[in-house]
Amino acid sequence: MEHLYEKAAASAAYLKEKLRFAPKIAVVLGSGLGDLTAGFTDTQEIPYGEIPHFPQSTVQGHKGALLEGKLGQTPVLAMEGRFHFYEGYSMKEVCYPFYVFQLLGIETVVLTNAAGGINRSFEPGTLMLITDTINMMGTNPLIGPNDERFGPRFPDMTEIFSHDLLDLARSVADKQGIEYKEGVYMGFMGPCYETAAEIRAFAALGADAVGMSTVPEAMVCSYLGIKVLAVSCITNMATGIQTVRHSHQRVLEIANQAGDRMCRWLGEVIQKM
Ligand code: HPA
C-alpha cells in the first residue's frame, strides 16, 4: 500500500475526532465470536466504509464496523469483522487497521479466531491460548519498503504474544474455573480447508491448531510495538482427524456455543489489563 503512513494517519485523524474514550485496547472478534460486544456500554458504531482508506469486509458471519464502548470502566475498540488474505485483500490491507491503531495510541490488541484442532487432546469447543505461531500463509505482511515511524526493518518475534498477558489470561481462567489449553497456531492461506496430508505435515511441524487469520495481524502488532493476546476457539478437528466434512455453518455454531465462556474470560482479562 503506497503512502501507508499518510493513509493510516488520515484514518487515525478521522477516528480521533469520532472516538469519545481514547481506548488503549482493541479486540478483533473471529467467526461466531462477536458476543463480547454485547457486554459493551456507551457504544458507538463506526462503519469501515466511513473511515478514510479502510478496507471493507465481505464474509458471512463478519460485520464491517469498529465498535467503541466500555467493558465495565475500560474503554475498548472492537473490530466487528476482520480482513482475510483469502478474500483477496493484500497483506497490507489485512493488517491496515493495526497501523491505524498504533497511531491512535492503542497499546494492546486481543485477537480471537475459530480454528481447526490438530492436537488430539483438543475437542470442538476447546479454548486455546495461542503461545506462538507458524506462518504458513506463503507471504509476510511486512514485505516492502519499511517506514521506521511504524517499526524496525527486522522485527523481533521472540515475544509475538505478550508473556505478561498470557500470565494474566491464565490467572483469570484459573480463578473463574475456565478450562483452556495452550498451543501453537498455524496460519494457513485458505480459503480451502487443509488436506489430510497437510494436517499430518503441520502436526509434524509443531502446530496444535490451524486457521486462516491471526498470524499476519499478530506479526504486525508485534512489529508496531502493540502487545497481543490471542485465543482460538477450536470449532472442529482438522481434516483427517475428524471423519466428517467441514461446514462453515458448524464452525459458527460451535463458536457461538463457546462464546459465553470466551466472553466471560476475556471480559475480565480486558478489565484487568
Ligand atoms: N482449518 C482452517 N481454518 C479453520 C478451521 C480449520 O479446520 N476451522 C475453523 N477455521
GROMACS .gro file of C-alpha atoms and ligand atoms in nm:
model
  283
    1MET     CA    1   0.000   0.000   0.000
    2GLU     CA    2   0.157   0.320  -0.114
    3HIS     CA    3   0.190   0.603   0.136
    4LEU     CA    4   0.082   0.374   0.417
    5TYR     CA    5   0.182   0.619   0.687
    6GLU     CA    6  -0.011   0.908   0.538
    7LYS     CA    7  -0.321   0.692   0.480
    8ALA     CA    8  -0.311   0.546   0.829
    9ALA     CA    9  -0.263   0.896   0.970
   10ALA     CA   10  -0.573   1.015   0.782
   11SER     CA   11  -0.775   0.718   0.914
   12ALA     CA   12  -0.648   0.782   1.267
   13ALA     CA   13  -0.727   1.155   1.245
   14TYR     CA   14  -1.085   1.074   1.141
   15LEU     CA   15  -1.123   0.827   1.426
   16LYS     CA   16  -0.969   1.059   1.684
   17GLU     CA   17  -1.243   1.310   1.607
   18LYS     CA   18  -1.513   1.046   1.649
   19LEU     CA   19  -1.390   0.842   1.945
   20ARG     CA   20  -1.505   0.960   2.286
   21PHE     CA   21  -1.298   0.744   2.524
   22ALA     CA   22  -0.947   0.727   2.373
   23PRO     CA   23  -0.936   0.343   2.404
   24LYS     CA   24  -0.598   0.176   2.464
   25ILE     CA   25  -0.727  -0.176   2.396
   26ALA     CA   26  -0.862  -0.314   2.069
   27VAL     CA   27  -1.026  -0.653   2.018
   28VAL     CA   28  -1.075  -0.850   1.697
   29LEU     CA   29  -1.359  -1.099   1.715
   30GLY     CA   30  -1.341  -1.411   1.499
   31SER     CA   31  -1.619  -1.603   1.324
   32GLY     CA   32  -1.913  -1.654   1.559
   33LEU     CA   33  -1.725  -1.491   1.850
   34GLY     CA   34  -1.879  -1.146   1.832
   35ASP     CA   35  -2.072  -1.172   2.161
   36LEU     CA   36  -1.813  -0.988   2.366
   37THR     CA   37  -1.951  -0.661   2.234
   38ALA     CA   38  -2.297  -0.744   2.378
   39GLY     CA   39  -2.146  -0.651   2.716
   40PHE     CA   40  -2.029  -0.310   2.598
   41THR     CA   41  -2.198   0.002   2.729
   42ASP     CA   42  -2.195   0.354   2.582
   43THR     CA   43  -2.144   0.214   2.235
   44GLN     CA   44  -2.080   0.389   1.910
   45GLU     CA   45  -2.051   0.203   1.579
   46ILE     CA   46  -1.830   0.339   1.305
   47PRO     CA   47  -1.875   0.150   0.976
   48TYR     CA   48  -1.548   0.072   0.796
   49GLY     CA   49  -1.695   0.245   0.490
   50GLU     CA   50  -1.694   0.577   0.674
   51ILE     CA   51  -1.327   0.565   0.767
   52PRO     CA   52  -1.092   0.708   0.503
   53HIS     CA   53  -0.880   0.434   0.337
   54PHE     CA   54  -1.024   0.149   0.548
   55PRO     CA   55  -1.087  -0.178   0.355
   56GLN     CA   56  -1.440  -0.330   0.358
   57SER     CA   57  -1.550  -0.670   0.494
   58THR     CA   58  -1.725  -0.942   0.288
   59VAL     CA   59  -1.755  -1.280   0.470
   60GLN     CA   60  -2.074  -1.430   0.615
   61GLY     CA   61  -2.056  -1.410   0.996
   62HIS     CA   62  -1.838  -1.099   0.986
   63LYS     CA   63  -1.969  -0.746   1.009
   64GLY     CA   64  -1.777  -0.443   0.896
   65ALA     CA   65  -1.752  -0.180   1.166
   66LEU     CA   66  -1.549  -0.054   1.455
   67LEU     CA   67  -1.743  -0.051   1.779
   68GLU     CA   68  -1.632   0.180   2.056
   69GLY     CA   69  -1.766   0.107   2.402
   70LYS     CA   70  -1.684   0.034   2.762
   71LEU     CA   71  -1.640  -0.300   2.933
   72GLY     CA   72  -1.700  -0.202   3.293
   73GLN     CA   73  -1.486   0.111   3.322
   74THR     CA   74  -1.246   0.007   3.046
   75PRO     CA   75  -1.274   0.178   2.706
   76VAL     CA   76  -1.242  -0.076   2.423
   77LEU     CA   77  -1.242  -0.057   2.046
   78ALA     CA   78  -1.376  -0.372   1.877
   79MET     CA   79  -1.329  -0.471   1.514
   80GLU     CA   80  -1.653  -0.633   1.412
   81GLY     CA   81  -1.518  -0.821   1.113
   82ARG     CA   82  -1.158  -0.858   1.003
   83PHE     CA   83  -0.994  -0.876   0.663
   84HIS     CA   84  -0.870  -1.212   0.542
   85PHE     CA   85  -0.599  -1.280   0.288
   86TYR     CA   86  -0.825  -1.536   0.115
   87GLU     CA   87  -1.079  -1.265   0.039
   88GLY     CA   88  -0.828  -1.113  -0.200
   89TYR     CA   89  -0.702  -0.833   0.023
   90SER     CA   90  -0.331  -0.769   0.014
   91MET     CA   91  -0.144  -0.845   0.335
   92LYS     CA   92  -0.105  -0.469   0.388
   93GLU     CA   93  -0.485  -0.432   0.369
   94VAL     CA   94  -0.537  -0.726   0.606
   95CYS     CA   95  -0.316  -0.551   0.860
   96TYR     CA   96  -0.415  -0.193   0.781
   97PRO     CA   97  -0.630  -0.141   1.094
   98PHE     CA   98  -0.334  -0.213   1.322
   99TYR     CA   99  -0.120   0.061   1.169
  100VAL     CA  100  -0.412   0.293   1.238
  101PHE     CA  101  -0.444   0.156   1.591
  102GLN     CA  102  -0.080   0.233   1.663
  103LEU     CA  103  -0.133   0.595   1.558
  104LEU     CA  104  -0.447   0.606   1.774
  105GLY     CA  105  -0.247   0.508   2.081
  106ILE     CA  106  -0.378   0.150   2.110
  107GLU     CA  107  -0.131  -0.040   2.331
  108THR     CA  108  -0.291  -0.386   2.344
  109VAL     CA  109  -0.475  -0.599   2.091
  110VAL     CA  110  -0.680  -0.909   2.170
  111LEU     CA  111  -0.732  -1.143   1.874
  112THR     CA  112  -0.983  -1.427   1.864
  113ASN     CA  113  -1.045  -1.681   1.593
  114ALA     CA  114  -1.215  -2.006   1.503
  115ALA     CA  115  -0.961  -2.279   1.434
  116GLY     CA  116  -0.930  -2.646   1.349
  117GLY     CA  117  -0.776  -2.867   1.616
  118ILE     CA  118  -0.462  -3.060   1.525
  119ASN     CA  119  -0.361  -3.156   1.879
  120ARG     CA  120  -0.557  -3.472   1.953
  121SER     CA  121  -0.615  -3.376   2.315
  122PHE     CA  122  -0.844  -3.097   2.186
  123GLU     CA  123  -1.211  -3.128   2.100
  124PRO     CA  124  -1.465  -2.893   1.939
  125GLY     CA  125  -1.537  -2.619   2.190
  126THR     CA  126  -1.183  -2.616   2.338
  127LEU     CA  127  -1.043  -2.267   2.404
  128MET     CA  128  -0.673  -2.240   2.323
  129LEU     CA  129  -0.441  -1.962   2.434
  130ILE     CA  130  -0.203  -1.903   2.146
  131THR     CA  131   0.155  -1.910   2.271
  132ASP     CA  132   0.327  -1.892   1.933
  133THR     CA  133   0.258  -1.913   1.561
  134ILE     CA  134   0.385  -2.067   1.242
  135ASN     CA  135   0.339  -1.858   0.931
  136MET     CA  136   0.223  -2.089   0.651
  137MET     CA  137   0.043  -1.817   0.458
  138GLY     CA  138   0.302  -1.803   0.184
  139THR     CA  139   0.391  -1.439   0.234
  140ASN     CA  140   0.458  -1.179   0.502
  141PRO     CA  141   0.272  -0.852   0.565
  142LEU     CA  142   0.597  -0.664   0.632
  143ILE     CA  143   0.744  -0.724   0.287
  144GLY     CA  144   0.812  -0.397   0.107
  145PRO     CA  145   0.972  -0.067   0.197
  146ASN     CA  146   0.983  -0.015   0.573
  147ASP     CA  147   0.869   0.304   0.740
  148GLU     CA  148   1.072   0.339   1.059
  149ARG     CA  149   0.798   0.557   1.209
  150PHE     CA  150   0.595   0.235   1.246
  151GLY     CA  151   0.867  -0.012   1.345
  152PRO     CA  152   1.204  -0.169   1.262
  153ARG     CA  153   1.307  -0.335   0.937
  154PHE     CA  154   1.383  -0.667   1.105
  155PRO     CA  155   1.133  -0.701   1.388
  156ASP     CA  156   1.193  -0.948   1.667
  157MET     CA  157   0.925  -1.214   1.717
  158THR     CA  158   1.056  -1.363   2.042
  159GLU     CA  159   0.751  -1.237   2.225
  160ILE     CA  160   0.495  -1.219   1.946
  161PHE     CA  161   0.238  -1.290   2.219
  162SER     CA  162   0.295  -1.091   2.537
  163HIS     CA  163   0.413  -1.315   2.819
  164ASP     CA  164   0.254  -1.083   3.076
  165LEU     CA  165  -0.082  -1.105   2.900
  166LEU     CA  166  -0.054  -1.485   2.877
  167ASP     CA  167   0.004  -1.493   3.253
  168LEU     CA  168  -0.291  -1.264   3.314
  169ALA     CA  169  -0.517  -1.482   3.096
  170ARG     CA  170  -0.402  -1.796   3.279
  171SER     CA  171  -0.468  -1.648   3.621
  172VAL     CA  172  -0.816  -1.521   3.526
  173ALA     CA  173  -0.907  -1.860   3.375
  174ASP     CA  174  -0.789  -2.040   3.689
  175LYS     CA  175  -0.985  -1.802   3.910
  176GLN     CA  176  -1.301  -1.841   3.702
  177GLY     CA  177  -1.261  -2.217   3.664
  178ILE     CA  178  -1.245  -2.189   3.286
  179GLU     CA  179  -1.077  -2.481   3.115
  180TYR     CA  180  -0.832  -2.392   2.843
  181LYS     CA  181  -0.540  -2.535   2.652
  182GLU     CA  182  -0.231  -2.367   2.515
  183GLY     CA  183  -0.069  -2.418   2.181
  184VAL     CA  184   0.084  -2.312   1.855
  185TYR     CA  185  -0.145  -2.167   1.588
  186MET     CA  186  -0.059  -2.229   1.225
  187GLY     CA  187  -0.179  -1.962   0.986
  188PHE     CA  188  -0.283  -2.113   0.653
  189MET     CA  189  -0.379  -1.907   0.349
  190GLY     CA  190  -0.717  -2.075   0.278
  191PRO     CA  191  -0.986  -2.048   0.157
  192CYS     CA  192  -0.980  -2.429   0.118
  193TYR     CA  193  -0.972  -2.620   0.440
  194GLU     CA  194  -0.645  -2.812   0.461
  195THR     CA  195  -0.598  -3.159   0.313
  196ALA     CA  196  -0.541  -3.454   0.545
  197ALA     CA  197  -0.180  -3.474   0.426
  198GLU     CA  198  -0.125  -3.106   0.503
  199ILE     CA  199  -0.259  -3.159   0.854
  200ARG     CA  200  -0.021  -3.453   0.910
  201ALA     CA  201   0.264  -3.229   0.791
  202PHE     CA  202   0.154  -2.939   1.015
  203ALA     CA  203   0.130  -3.172   1.315
  204ALA     CA  204   0.488  -3.283   1.250
  205LEU     CA  205   0.592  -2.915   1.229
  206GLY     CA  206   0.453  -2.848   1.576
  207ALA     CA  207   0.113  -2.692   1.513
  208ASP     CA  208  -0.169  -2.751   1.762
  209ALA     CA  209  -0.436  -2.564   1.567
  210VAL     CA  210  -0.482  -2.420   1.220
  211GLY     CA  211  -0.681  -2.127   1.087
  212MET     CA  212  -0.691  -1.860   0.819
  213SER     CA  213  -0.623  -1.541   1.017
  214THR     CA  214  -0.437  -1.401   1.319
  215VAL     CA  215  -0.077  -1.468   1.210
  216PRO     CA  216  -0.033  -1.155   0.995
  217GLU     CA  217  -0.218  -0.941   1.249
  218ALA     CA  218  -0.008  -1.067   1.539
  219MET     CA  219   0.318  -1.022   1.347
  220VAL     CA  220   0.230  -0.666   1.251
  221CYS     CA  221   0.120  -0.575   1.605
  222SER     CA  222   0.445  -0.711   1.742
  223TYR     CA  223   0.632  -0.501   1.484
  224LEU     CA  224   0.428  -0.194   1.580
  225GLY     CA  225   0.507  -0.240   1.949
  226ILE     CA  226   0.147  -0.335   2.034
  227LYS     CA  227   0.108  -0.616   2.288
  228VAL     CA  228  -0.101  -0.911   2.170
  229LEU     CA  229  -0.314  -1.172   2.343
  230ALA     CA  230  -0.479  -1.430   2.116
  231VAL     CA  231  -0.728  -1.708   2.179
  232SER     CA  232  -0.858  -1.973   1.940
  233CYS     CA  233  -1.190  -2.144   1.970
  234ILE     CA  234  -1.141  -2.496   1.834
  235THR     CA  235  -1.459  -2.534   1.630
  236ASN     CA  236  -1.373  -2.865   1.465
  237MET     CA  237  -1.093  -3.113   1.447
  238ALA     CA  238  -0.870  -3.059   1.145
  239THR     CA  239  -0.907  -3.257   0.822
  240GLY     CA  240  -0.829  -3.626   0.858
  241ILE     CA  241  -0.866  -3.612   1.236
  242GLN     CA  242  -1.236  -3.552   1.220
  243THR     CA  243  -1.410  -3.800   0.993
  244VAL     CA  244  -1.691  -3.576   0.867
  245ARG     CA  245  -1.657  -3.299   0.612
  246HIS     CA  246  -1.610  -2.940   0.727
  247SER     CA  247  -1.901  -2.699   0.734
  248HIS     CA  248  -1.877  -2.324   0.791
  249GLN     CA  249  -2.223  -2.342   0.948
  250ARG     CA  250  -2.095  -2.591   1.206
  251VAL     CA  251  -1.790  -2.372   1.273
  252LEU     CA  252  -2.022  -2.080   1.353
  253GLU     CA  253  -2.246  -2.298   1.574
  254ILE     CA  254  -1.960  -2.428   1.787
  255ALA     CA  255  -1.804  -2.081   1.810
  256ASN     CA  256  -2.138  -1.941   1.924
  257GLN     CA  257  -2.169  -2.214   2.189
  258ALA     CA  258  -1.820  -2.138   2.321
  259GLY     CA  259  -1.887  -1.765   2.300
  260ASP     CA  260  -2.018  -1.734   2.656
  261ARG     CA  261  -1.707  -1.887   2.812
  262MET     CA  262  -1.479  -1.687   2.586
  263CYS     CA  263  -1.658  -1.361   2.673
  264ARG     CA  264  -1.661  -1.422   3.048
  265TRP     CA  265  -1.291  -1.500   3.035
  266LEU     CA  266  -1.170  -1.226   2.802
  267GLY     CA  267  -1.411  -0.973   2.952
  268GLU     CA  268  -1.235  -0.997   3.285
  269VAL     CA  269  -0.889  -1.021   3.130
  270ILE     CA  270  -0.952  -0.698   2.939
  271GLN     CA  271  -1.072  -0.516   3.250
  272LYS     CA  272  -0.753  -0.622   3.430
  273MET     CA  273  -0.514  -0.513   3.157
  274HPA     N1  274  -0.900  -2.504   0.916
  274HPA     C1  275  -0.876  -2.375   0.888
  274HPA     N2  276  -0.948  -2.276   0.937
  274HPA     C2  277  -1.047  -2.307   1.023
  274HPA     C3  278  -1.076  -2.441   1.056
  274HPA     C4  279  -0.998  -2.544   1.000
  274HPA     O1  280  -1.018  -2.665   1.024
  274HPA     N3  281  -1.181  -2.436   1.144
  274HPA     C5  282  -1.213  -2.306   1.160
  274HPA     N4  283  -1.131  -2.227   1.088
   0.00000   0.00000   0.00000
